[in-house]
């Protein structure tokens, strides 16, 4: 009977949830088609609350750029069929360009672009990692009511810590990506 209270406390404190959404966030607006996303966007968010910034280039091309070489802007254009072409641009130079197809690279539902879900498992093999379990993350790209870009990233995890403490939780982070005037993505003066 003496073990019930400590075990109950461990179970009570093992779950967590975290949500980061700016106060001025208006949520996702419904976009009728992929053409609504065409435009020039600032690469990274500019959070006013001091939270970590989110960069489109890190989402579109994971491990594609170092902090020093991040592009200034990302140009989104309509591709062939149901696809979008993303170009990383700095100082009028295209650093990287990729085409992404609906159904292969993303799903377009309810006016939002949902990227393919990521799954990861941890076996606590790395030194200092006490977590054994699974994690899934989802990224949604869309537009808000004012036409600015909006990124929503959620992560859910469940497992054990130090082999005995059950841990489960979720996080949600939402950032706005400013839409630049079209000239900000001009390539070599064009």
PDB file of N, CA and C in Angstrom, residues 150-189:
ATOM      1  N   UNK A 150       1.386  30.123 -42.858  1.00  0.00           N
ATOM      2  CA  UNK A 150       1.202  29.618 -41.495  1.00  0.00           C
ATOM      3  C   UNK A 150       1.731  28.194 -41.440  1.00  0.00           C
ATOM      4  N   UNK A 151       2.557  27.916 -40.438  1.00  0.00           N
ATOM      5  CA  UNK A 151       3.133  26.589 -40.239  1.00  0.00           C
ATOM      6  C   UNK A 151       2.689  26.076 -38.880  1.00  0.00           C
ATOM      7  N   UNK A 152       2.156  24.864 -38.867  1.00  0.00           N
ATOM      8  CA  UNK A 152       1.761  24.220 -37.625  1.00  0.00           C
ATOM      9  C   UNK A 152       2.497  22.884 -37.546  1.00  0.00           C
ATOM     10  N   UNK A 153       3.278  22.694 -36.487  1.00  0.00           N
ATOM     11  CA  UNK A 153       4.030  21.458 -36.301  1.00  0.00           C
ATOM     12  C   UNK A 153       3.608  20.830 -34.977  1.00  0.00           C
ATOM     13  N   UNK A 154       3.212  19.550 -35.045  1.00  0.00           N
ATOM     14  CA  UNK A 154       2.813  18.849 -33.834  1.00  0.00           C
ATOM     15  C   UNK A 154       3.623  17.565 -33.696  1.00  0.00           C
ATOM     16  N   UNK A 155       3.902  17.205 -32.455  1.00  0.00           N
ATOM     17  CA  UNK A 155       4.655  15.998 -32.142  1.00  0.00           C
ATOM     18  C   UNK A 155       3.943  15.284 -31.000  1.00  0.00           C
ATOM     19  N   UNK A 156       3.849  13.971 -31.113  1.00  0.00           N
ATOM     20  CA  UNK A 156       3.280  13.146 -30.059  1.00  0.00           C
ATOM     21  C   UNK A 156       4.274  12.038 -29.750  1.00  0.00           C
ATOM     22  N   UNK A 157       4.475  11.751 -28.461  1.00  0.00           N
ATOM     23  CA  UNK A 157       5.434  10.718 -28.078  1.00  0.00           C
ATOM     24  C   UNK A 157       4.896   9.905 -26.911  1.00  0.00           C
ATOM     25  N   UNK A 158       5.348   8.648 -26.844  1.00  0.00           N
ATOM     26  CA  UNK A 158       4.972   7.757 -25.742  1.00  0.00           C
ATOM     27  C   UNK A 158       6.079   6.741 -25.540  1.00  0.00           C
ATOM     28  N   UNK A 159       6.353   6.435 -24.295  1.00  0.00           N
ATOM     29  CA  UNK A 159       7.391   5.459 -23.985  1.00  0.00           C
ATOM     30  C   UNK A 159       7.707   5.469 -22.505  1.00  0.00           C
ATOM     31  N   UNK A 160       8.947   5.119 -22.189  1.00  0.00           N
ATOM     32  CA  UNK A 160       9.388   5.123 -20.796  1.00  0.00           C
ATOM     33  C   UNK A 160      10.707   5.874 -20.684  1.00  0.00           C
ATOM     34  N   UNK A 161      10.925   6.442 -19.528  1.00  0.00           N
ATOM     35  CA  UNK A 161      12.177   7.095 -19.211  1.00  0.00           C
ATOM     36  C   UNK A 161      12.875   6.313 -18.122  1.00  0.00           C
ATOM     37  N   UNK A 162      14.148   6.114 -18.285  1.00  0.00           N
ATOM     38  CA  UNK A 162      14.937   5.353 -17.308  1.00  0.00           C
ATOM     39  C   UNK A 162      14.335   3.968 -17.062  1.00  0.00           C
ATOM     40  N   UNK A 163      13.694   3.419 -18.091  1.00  0.00           N
ATOM     41  CA  UNK A 163      13.105   2.080 -18.110  1.00  0.00           C
ATOM     42  C   UNK A 163      11.882   1.887 -17.229  1.00  0.00           C
ATOM     43  N   UNK A 164      11.572   2.806 -16.315  1.00  0.00           N
ATOM     44  CA  UNK A 164      10.460   2.558 -15.399  1.00  0.00           C
ATOM     45  C   UNK A 164       9.407   3.661 -15.357  1.00  0.00           C
ATOM     46  N   UNK A 165       9.728   4.860 -15.819  1.00  0.00           N
ATOM     47  CA  UNK A 165       8.792   5.972 -15.704  1.00  0.00           C
ATOM     48  C   UNK A 165       8.038   6.128 -17.023  1.00  0.00           C
ATOM     49  N   UNK A 166       6.727   5.904 -17.030  1.00  0.00           N
ATOM     50  CA  UNK A 166       5.965   6.080 -18.275  1.00  0.00           C
ATOM     51  C   UNK A 166       5.914   7.563 -18.650  1.00  0.00           C
ATOM     52  N   UNK A 167       6.145   7.832 -19.931  1.00  0.00           N
ATOM     53  CA  UNK A 167       6.147   9.215 -20.415  1.00  0.00           C
ATOM     54  C   UNK A 167       5.290   9.271 -21.668  1.00  0.00           C
ATOM     55  N   UNK A 168       4.403  10.238 -21.723  1.00  0.00           N
ATOM     56  CA  UNK A 168       3.596  10.481 -22.912  1.00  0.00           C
ATOM     57  C   UNK A 168       3.319  11.969 -22.977  1.00  0.00           C
ATOM     58  N   UNK A 169       3.251  12.499 -24.171  1.00  0.00           N
ATOM     59  CA  UNK A 169       2.976  13.920 -24.282  1.00  0.00           C
ATOM     60  C   UNK A 169       2.831  14.355 -25.715  1.00  0.00           C
ATOM     61  N   UNK A 170       2.559  15.628 -25.870  1.00  0.00           N
ATOM     62  CA  UNK A 170       2.440  16.200 -27.201  1.00  0.00           C
ATOM     63  C   UNK A 170       2.848  17.661 -27.161  1.00  0.00           C
ATOM     64  N   UNK A 171       3.283  18.153 -28.311  1.00  0.00           N
ATOM     65  CA  UNK A 171       3.632  19.559 -28.457  1.00  0.00           C
ATOM     66  C   UNK A 171       2.968  20.088 -29.723  1.00  0.00           C
ATOM     67  N   UNK A 172       2.661  21.360 -29.734  1.00  0.00           N
ATOM     68  CA  UNK A 172       2.107  22.023 -30.908  1.00  0.00           C
ATOM     69  C   UNK A 172       2.740  23.402 -30.992  1.00  0.00           C
ATOM     70  N   UNK A 173       3.304  23.700 -32.134  1.00  0.00           N
ATOM     71  CA  UNK A 173       3.915  25.009 -32.356  1.00  0.00           C
ATOM     72  C   UNK A 173       3.371  25.576 -33.658  1.00  0.00           C
ATOM     73  N   UNK A 174       2.930  26.816 -33.614  1.00  0.00           N
ATOM     74  CA  UNK A 174       2.398  27.473 -34.805  1.00  0.00           C
ATOM     75  C   UNK A 174       3.144  28.779 -35.013  1.00  0.00           C
ATOM     76  N   UNK A 175       3.608  28.989 -36.242  1.00  0.00           N
ATOM     77  CA  UNK A 175       4.348  30.204 -36.579  1.00  0.00           C
ATOM     78  C   UNK A 175       3.777  30.809 -37.864  1.00  0.00           C
ATOM     79  N   UNK A 176       3.917  32.118 -37.986  1.00  0.00           N
ATOM     80  CA  UNK A 176       3.510  32.809 -39.210  1.00  0.00           C
ATOM     81  C   UNK A 176       4.743  33.069 -40.063  1.00  0.00           C
ATOM     82  N   UNK A 177       4.608  32.863 -41.362  1.00  0.00           N
ATOM     83  CA  UNK A 177       5.665  33.161 -42.323  1.00  0.00           C
ATOM     84  C   UNK A 177       5.171  34.313 -43.194  1.00  0.00           C
ATOM     85  N   UNK A 178       5.868  35.426 -43.148  1.00  0.00           N
ATOM     86  CA  UNK A 178       5.460  36.625 -43.862  1.00  0.00           C
ATOM     87  C   UNK A 178       5.554  36.431 -45.373  1.00  0.00           C
ATOM     88  N   UNK A 179       4.523  36.888 -46.071  1.00  0.00           N
ATOM     89  CA  UNK A 179       4.527  36.876 -47.531  1.00  0.00           C
ATOM     90  C   UNK A 179       5.176  38.177 -47.995  1.00  0.00           C
ATOM     91  N   UNK A 180       6.223  38.050 -48.804  1.00  0.00           N
ATOM     92  CA  UNK A 180       6.937  39.211 -49.344  1.00  0.00           C
ATOM     93  C   UNK A 180       6.247  39.703 -50.611  1.00  0.00           C
ATOM     94  N   UNK A 181       6.521  40.956 -50.996  1.00  0.00           N
ATOM     95  CA  UNK A 181       6.068  41.397 -52.319  1.00  0.00           C
ATOM     96  C   UNK A 181       6.806  40.570 -53.389  1.00  0.00           C
ATOM     97  N   UNK A 182       6.192  40.342 -54.547  1.00  0.00           N
ATOM     98  CA  UNK A 182       6.806  39.488 -55.570  1.00  0.00           C
ATOM     99  C   UNK A 182       8.243  39.875 -55.951  1.00  0.00           C
ATOM    100  N   UNK A 183       8.584  41.138 -55.916  1.00  0.00           N
ATOM    101  CA  UNK A 183       9.929  41.589 -56.288  1.00  0.00           C
ATOM    102  C   UNK A 183      11.028  41.080 -55.364  1.00  0.00           C
ATOM    103  N   UNK A 184      10.674  40.694 -54.148  1.00  0.00           N
ATOM    104  CA  UNK A 184      11.665  40.201 -53.184  1.00  0.00           C
ATOM    105  C   UNK A 184      12.255  38.877 -53.628  1.00  0.00           C
ATOM    106  N   UNK A 185      11.582  38.159 -54.516  1.00  0.00           N
ATOM    107  CA  UNK A 185      12.079  36.881 -55.016  1.00  0.00           C
ATOM    108  C   UNK A 185      12.596  36.992 -56.456  1.00  0.00           C
ATOM    109  N   UNK A 186      12.894  38.216 -56.879  1.00  0.00           N
ATOM    110  CA  UNK A 186      13.383  38.359 -58.248  1.00  0.00           C
ATOM    111  C   UNK A 186      14.751  37.694 -58.368  1.00  0.00           C
ATOM    112  N   UNK A 187      14.967  37.040 -59.491  1.00  0.00           N
ATOM    113  CA  UNK A 187      16.184  36.283 -59.730  1.00  0.00           C
ATOM    114  C   UNK A 187      17.055  37.049 -60.713  1.00  0.00           C
ATOM    115  N   UNK A 188      18.229  37.470 -60.232  1.00  0.00           N
ATOM    116  CA  UNK A 188      19.181  38.248 -61.047  1.00  0.00           C
ATOM    117  C   UNK A 188      18.519  39.440 -61.729  1.00  0.00           C
ATOM    118  N   UNK A 189      17.696  40.161 -60.940  1.00  0.00           N
ATOM    119  CA  UNK A 189      17.096  41.399 -61.449  1.00  0.00           C
ATOM    120  C   UNK A 189      15.871  41.202 -62.310  1.00  0.00           C
TER     121      UNK A 189
END
